[in-house]
């Protein structure tokens, strides 16, 4: 006999609600700040990491989702590495430090 | 002697583990340089935490990029996140090399190593790496490895 039943629709409703979206957006802004403060910089000062920004907030299958955008064609070289440099994981690490989970299913958006 | 407890060096642990696996040795029998040209007498143990200045491919790179300890007092159980990069002169070979590393981690890494004890491994799927600017193809896989010091060897 179950005394407790998990209300999945109710949980999803909370995760998709305004407060969840606002909390996620706050954390996304923190992550972007961390990424820009800790990411590697080129010899010439401003670098591609300055282009990391917070994107749209939308509702996904498991609740609110906040995009972190990196509109630079070289973003994947810094995030995932190449033959010439290691994976710095700028956004991944920053998001984790801010308590977020990274979703990187779409090209150019993390 | 200090009784300071050091968490395992996961890069060294995984690099040494992969170097001990015979399934990887076949990838290193022949080699090309960064421009895809064949080279003679290449080093056989091409699994690194940092790629050397003189690069020979196929090669594997292991990098810790994140993860935090799961216990803080004491600081004992670590959960490092690593990325394994497989570099090879063809797309197909890069896929096979990286998937071989992923499978080895998933099936054999759990257990006792000199560098530390691995209690669990979560391995992801193969994904493309950078191939925009280089002649060498790259595939990558990430993994979370749960590990703690090996008391028999003093940990790291």
Tab-separated table of C-alpha atoms in Angstrom:
chain	number	residue	atom	x	y	z
A	1	UNK	CA	0.000	0.000	0.000
A	2	UNK	CA	1.396	3.394	-0.969
A	3	UNK	CA	0.894	6.207	1.536
A	4	UNK	CA	2.597	8.707	-0.728
A	5	UNK	CA	2.167	9.236	-4.439
A	6	UNK	CA	4.419	11.503	-6.450
A	7	UNK	CA	2.385	14.156	-8.231
A	8	UNK	CA	4.415	14.407	-11.434
A	9	UNK	CA	2.010	16.782	-13.197
A	10	UNK	CA	2.156	19.024	-10.152
A	11	UNK	CA	5.937	18.928	-10.009
A	12	UNK	CA	6.136	19.731	-13.702
A	13	UNK	CA	3.751	22.627	-13.217
A	14	UNK	CA	6.039	24.091	-10.557
A	15	UNK	CA	9.143	23.555	-12.661
A	16	UNK	CA	7.452	25.319	-15.553
A	17	UNK	CA	6.187	28.225	-13.503
A	18	UNK	CA	7.240	31.849	-13.260
A	19	UNK	CA	9.282	31.447	-10.096
A	20	UNK	CA	11.285	28.579	-11.539
A	21	UNK	CA	11.946	30.568	-14.700
A	22	UNK	CA	13.076	33.590	-12.717
A	23	UNK	CA	15.366	31.506	-10.537
A	24	UNK	CA	16.889	29.843	-13.557
A	25	UNK	CA	17.416	33.164	-15.254
A	26	UNK	CA	19.177	34.526	-12.181
A	27	UNK	CA	21.490	31.543	-12.152
A	28	UNK	CA	22.080	31.860	-15.891
A	29	UNK	CA	23.186	35.444	-15.402
A	30	UNK	CA	25.532	34.276	-12.668
A	31	UNK	CA	26.916	31.627	-14.978
A	32	UNK	CA	27.567	34.119	-17.741
A	33	UNK	CA	29.402	36.361	-15.283
A	34	UNK	CA	31.496	33.446	-14.081
A	35	UNK	CA	32.260	32.361	-17.641
A	36	UNK	CA	33.429	35.810	-18.656
A	37	UNK	CA	35.500	36.190	-15.502
A	38	UNK	CA	37.201	32.792	-15.622
A	39	UNK	CA	37.367	31.889	-19.301
A	40	UNK	CA	40.668	32.012	-21.190
A	41	UNK	CA	41.496	35.258	-22.934
A	42	UNK	CA	43.564	35.819	-26.002
A	43	UNK	CA	46.696	37.905	-26.148
A	44	UNK	CA	44.775	40.828	-27.526
A	45	UNK	CA	42.398	41.451	-24.627
A	46	UNK	CA	38.748	41.066	-25.508
A	47	UNK	CA	38.113	37.553	-26.644
A	48	UNK	CA	35.325	35.376	-27.825
A	49	UNK	CA	34.199	34.686	-24.264
A	50	UNK	CA	32.874	38.233	-24.008
A	51	UNK	CA	30.184	37.231	-26.477
A	52	UNK	CA	28.605	34.741	-24.079
A	53	UNK	CA	25.158	36.023	-23.106
A	54	UNK	CA	21.903	34.886	-21.580
A	55	UNK	CA	19.349	33.989	-24.236
A	56	UNK	CA	15.670	33.157	-24.195
A	57	UNK	CA	13.681	31.500	-21.439
A	58	UNK	CA	11.260	28.834	-22.629
A	59	UNK	CA	9.469	25.764	-21.385
A	60	UNK	CA	10.886	22.367	-22.233
A	61	UNK	CA	9.608	18.848	-21.575
A	62	UNK	CA	11.018	18.841	-18.050
A	63	UNK	CA	10.319	22.439	-17.105
A	64	UNK	CA	11.814	25.867	-17.595
A	65	UNK	CA	14.923	26.176	-19.738
A	66	UNK	CA	17.215	29.165	-20.039
A	67	UNK	CA	19.505	29.437	-23.046
A	68	UNK	CA	23.073	30.572	-22.698
A	69	UNK	CA	24.101	31.825	-26.120
A	70	UNK	CA	27.582	31.975	-27.522
A	71	UNK	CA	27.239	33.528	-30.979
A	72	UNK	CA	30.790	32.981	-32.158
A	73	UNK	CA	31.909	30.462	-34.766
A	74	UNK	CA	34.873	29.531	-32.569
A	75	UNK	CA	32.892	28.743	-29.433
A	76	UNK	CA	33.291	25.012	-29.769
A	77	UNK	CA	37.078	25.296	-29.868
A	78	UNK	CA	37.128	26.801	-26.391
A	79	UNK	CA	34.311	24.716	-24.976
A	80	UNK	CA	35.252	21.283	-26.314
A	81	UNK	CA	38.863	21.766	-27.335
A	82	UNK	CA	40.785	20.932	-30.471
A	83	UNK	CA	44.126	19.500	-31.483
A	84	UNK	CA	45.715	22.781	-30.430
A	85	UNK	CA	43.971	23.479	-27.117
A	86	UNK	CA	42.316	21.548	-24.310
A	87	UNK	CA	38.579	21.669	-23.566
A	88	UNK	CA	38.305	24.727	-21.335
A	89	UNK	CA	34.594	24.038	-20.838
A	90	UNK	CA	33.993	27.695	-20.108
A	91	UNK	CA	30.194	27.528	-20.105
A	92	UNK	CA	29.927	24.031	-18.666
A	93	UNK	CA	32.008	24.909	-15.632
A	94	UNK	CA	30.369	28.275	-15.143
A	95	UNK	CA	26.906	26.751	-15.317
A	96	UNK	CA	27.818	24.054	-12.839
A	97	UNK	CA	29.222	26.627	-10.432
A	98	UNK	CA	25.933	28.478	-10.681
A	99	UNK	CA	23.984	25.290	-9.965
A	100	UNK	CA	22.767	24.748	-13.527
A	101	UNK	CA	22.810	21.767	-15.866
A	102	UNK	CA	24.036	22.388	-19.393
A	103	UNK	CA	21.885	21.408	-22.380
A	104	UNK	CA	23.835	21.639	-25.610
A	105	UNK	CA	21.605	19.971	-28.139
A	106	UNK	CA	21.373	22.833	-30.604
A	107	UNK	CA	24.301	24.052	-32.629
A	108	UNK	CA	25.625	27.358	-31.345
A	109	UNK	CA	23.441	27.375	-28.241
A	110	UNK	CA	24.361	25.921	-24.926
B	1	UNK	CA	55.417	11.921	6.482
B	2	UNK	CA	52.318	14.046	6.026
B	3	UNK	CA	48.905	12.506	6.652
B	4	UNK	CA	47.287	14.908	4.231
B	5	UNK	CA	44.606	13.126	2.230
B	6	UNK	CA	44.905	13.762	-1.508
B	7	UNK	CA	42.141	12.943	-3.935
B	8	UNK	CA	43.198	10.795	-6.906
B	9	UNK	CA	44.709	12.422	-9.979
B	10	UNK	CA	42.000	11.227	-12.333
B	11	UNK	CA	43.870	12.187	-15.485
B	12	UNK	CA	46.872	10.096	-14.489
B	13	UNK	CA	44.610	7.259	-13.406
B	14	UNK	CA	42.684	7.121	-16.669
B	15	UNK	CA	45.759	7.648	-18.865
B	16	UNK	CA	47.590	4.758	-17.201
B	17	UNK	CA	44.482	2.610	-17.346
B	18	UNK	CA	44.025	3.165	-21.068
B	19	UNK	CA	47.712	2.546	-21.765
B	20	UNK	CA	47.324	-0.878	-20.140
B	21	UNK	CA	44.456	-1.918	-22.427
B	22	UNK	CA	45.512	-4.083	-25.383
B	23	UNK	CA	42.462	-3.007	-27.406
B	24	UNK	CA	44.017	0.433	-27.764
B	25	UNK	CA	47.465	-0.756	-28.813
B	26	UNK	CA	46.318	-1.611	-32.346
B	27	UNK	CA	45.430	2.028	-32.971
B	28	UNK	CA	49.017	3.092	-32.342
B	29	UNK	CA	50.846	0.708	-34.708
B	30	UNK	CA	51.063	3.348	-37.423
B	31	UNK	CA	51.051	7.122	-37.248
B	32	UNK	CA	50.630	10.321	-39.208
B	33	UNK	CA	51.583	13.890	-38.396
B	34	UNK	CA	49.228	16.881	-38.120
B	35	UNK	CA	49.085	17.149	-41.910
B	36	UNK	CA	48.158	13.528	-42.371
B	37	UNK	CA	51.567	12.418	-43.619
B	38	UNK	CA	52.852	9.006	-42.551
B	39	UNK	CA	55.731	8.987	-40.093
B	40	UNK	CA	58.150	6.241	-39.122
B	41	UNK	CA	58.911	4.941	-35.633
B	42	UNK	CA	56.117	6.754	-33.817
B	43	UNK	CA	55.783	6.501	-30.028
B	44	UNK	CA	53.534	3.600	-29.123
B	45	UNK	CA	51.930	5.013	-25.979
B	46	UNK	CA	49.920	7.879	-27.433
B	47	UNK	CA	47.510	8.490	-24.563
B	48	UNK	CA	48.124	11.845	-22.934
B	49	UNK	CA	46.744	14.410	-20.537
B	50	UNK	CA	48.524	17.057	-22.626
B	51	UNK	CA	49.310	16.452	-26.289
B	52	UNK	CA	53.055	16.739	-26.911
B	53	UNK	CA	54.578	19.417	-29.100
B	54	UNK	CA	55.376	16.838	-31.758
B	55	UNK	CA	52.026	15.252	-32.384
B	56	UNK	CA	51.427	11.838	-33.865
B	57	UNK	CA	48.028	10.413	-34.618
B	58	UNK	CA	45.928	8.451	-33.776
B	59	UNK	CA	46.187	9.737	-30.221
B	60	UNK	CA	44.000	10.078	-27.148
B	61	UNK	CA	43.802	13.013	-24.731
B	62	UNK	CA	42.249	12.804	-21.249
B	63	UNK	CA	41.242	16.087	-19.573
B	64	UNK	CA	39.511	16.754	-16.304
B	65	UNK	CA	37.203	19.699	-16.871
B	66	UNK	CA	34.935	19.688	-13.825
B	67	UNK	CA	33.158	17.773	-11.132
B	68	UNK	CA	33.376	18.340	-7.383
B	69	UNK	CA	33.828	16.068	-4.407
B	70	UNK	CA	30.673	14.398	-3.115
B	71	UNK	CA	31.910	14.504	0.474
B	72	UNK	CA	33.493	17.558	2.058
B	73	UNK	CA	34.129	16.574	5.661
B	74	UNK	CA	36.096	14.495	5.149
B	75	UNK	CA	37.018	15.389	1.572
B	76	UNK	CA	37.150	11.821	0.382
B	77	UNK	CA	34.813	10.877	-2.479
B	78	UNK	CA	35.470	12.776	-5.674
B	79	UNK	CA	33.333	12.866	-8.820
B	80	UNK	CA	35.546	14.307	-11.525
B	81	UNK	CA	34.172	14.894	-14.989
B	82	UNK	CA	36.551	14.070	-17.766
B	83	UNK	CA	36.586	14.467	-21.499
B	84	UNK	CA	38.309	11.899	-23.672
B	85	UNK	CA	39.319	13.115	-27.121
B	86	UNK	CA	40.129	10.648	-29.876
B	87	UNK	CA	42.197	12.079	-32.713
B	88	UNK	CA	42.706	10.147	-35.947
B	89	UNK	CA	43.357	10.809	-39.639
B	90	UNK	CA	39.895	9.580	-40.655
B	91	UNK	CA	36.435	10.168	-39.268
B	92	UNK	CA	35.741	6.463	-38.985
B	93	UNK	CA	38.928	5.762	-37.098
B	94	UNK	CA	38.304	8.653	-34.706
B	95	UNK	CA	34.855	7.258	-33.938
B	96	UNK	CA	36.190	3.772	-33.346
B	97	UNK	CA	39.074	4.985	-31.221
B	98	UNK	CA	36.876	7.149	-29.005
B	99	UNK	CA	34.179	4.538	-28.674
B	100	UNK	CA	36.810	1.971	-27.688
B	101	UNK	CA	37.981	4.293	-24.896
B	102	UNK	CA	34.383	4.863	-23.778
B	103	UNK	CA	33.654	1.168	-23.695
B	104	UNK	CA	36.843	0.403	-21.767
B	105	UNK	CA	35.926	2.971	-19.137
B	106	UNK	CA	32.387	1.731	-18.830
B	107	UNK	CA	33.304	-1.937	-18.564
B	108	UNK	CA	36.683	-2.091	-16.830
B	109	UNK	CA	37.595	1.117	-15.000
B	110	UNK	CA	35.680	0.354	-11.823
B	111	UNK	CA	38.033	-1.203	-9.323
B	112	UNK	CA	41.349	-0.624	-7.586
B	113	UNK	CA	44.180	1.303	-9.204
B	114	UNK	CA	47.467	2.547	-7.792
B	115	UNK	CA	46.262	6.121	-8.203
B	116	UNK	CA	42.917	5.553	-6.516
B	117	UNK	CA	39.813	3.396	-6.227
B	118	UNK	CA	37.033	3.839	-8.767
B	119	UNK	CA	33.588	2.996	-7.413
B	120	UNK	CA	31.476	3.983	-10.398
B	121	UNK	CA	31.625	5.324	-13.926
B	122	UNK	CA	28.956	7.090	-16.000
B	123	UNK	CA	29.971	7.389	-19.636
B	124	UNK	CA	28.159	9.448	-22.255
B	125	UNK	CA	27.876	9.018	-26.002
B	126	UNK	CA	30.326	9.896	-28.741
B	127	UNK	CA	30.006	13.401	-30.142
B	128	UNK	CA	31.821	15.374	-32.809
B	129	UNK	CA	34.807	17.468	-31.906
B	130	UNK	CA	36.512	20.225	-33.789
B	131	UNK	CA	37.173	19.402	-37.410
B	132	UNK	CA	36.808	22.859	-38.878
B	133	UNK	CA	40.425	23.896	-38.906
B	134	UNK	CA	42.450	20.731	-38.680
B	135	UNK	CA	43.207	17.796	-40.977
B	136	UNK	CA	42.938	15.410	-38.043
B	137	UNK	CA	39.428	14.254	-37.094
B	138	UNK	CA	38.293	14.489	-33.516
B	139	UNK	CA	35.581	12.776	-31.534
B	140	UNK	CA	34.941	13.172	-27.838
B	141	UNK	CA	33.148	11.511	-24.980
B	142	UNK	CA	32.584	12.691	-21.438
B	143	UNK	CA	32.385	10.668	-18.262
B	144	UNK	CA	31.829	11.148	-14.563
B	145	UNK	CA	34.071	8.941	-12.461
B	146	UNK	CA	33.456	8.328	-8.766
B	147	UNK	CA	36.730	7.773	-7.008
B	148	UNK	CA	38.486	7.983	-3.666
B	149	UNK	CA	42.043	7.498	-2.398
B	150	UNK	CA	43.602	4.068	-2.324
B	151	UNK	CA	44.709	3.485	1.295
B	152	UNK	CA	47.150	0.789	0.219
B	153	UNK	CA	49.145	3.217	-1.906
B	154	UNK	CA	48.441	6.397	0.026
B	155	UNK	CA	46.118	7.790	-2.650
B	156	UNK	CA	47.618	10.249	-5.143
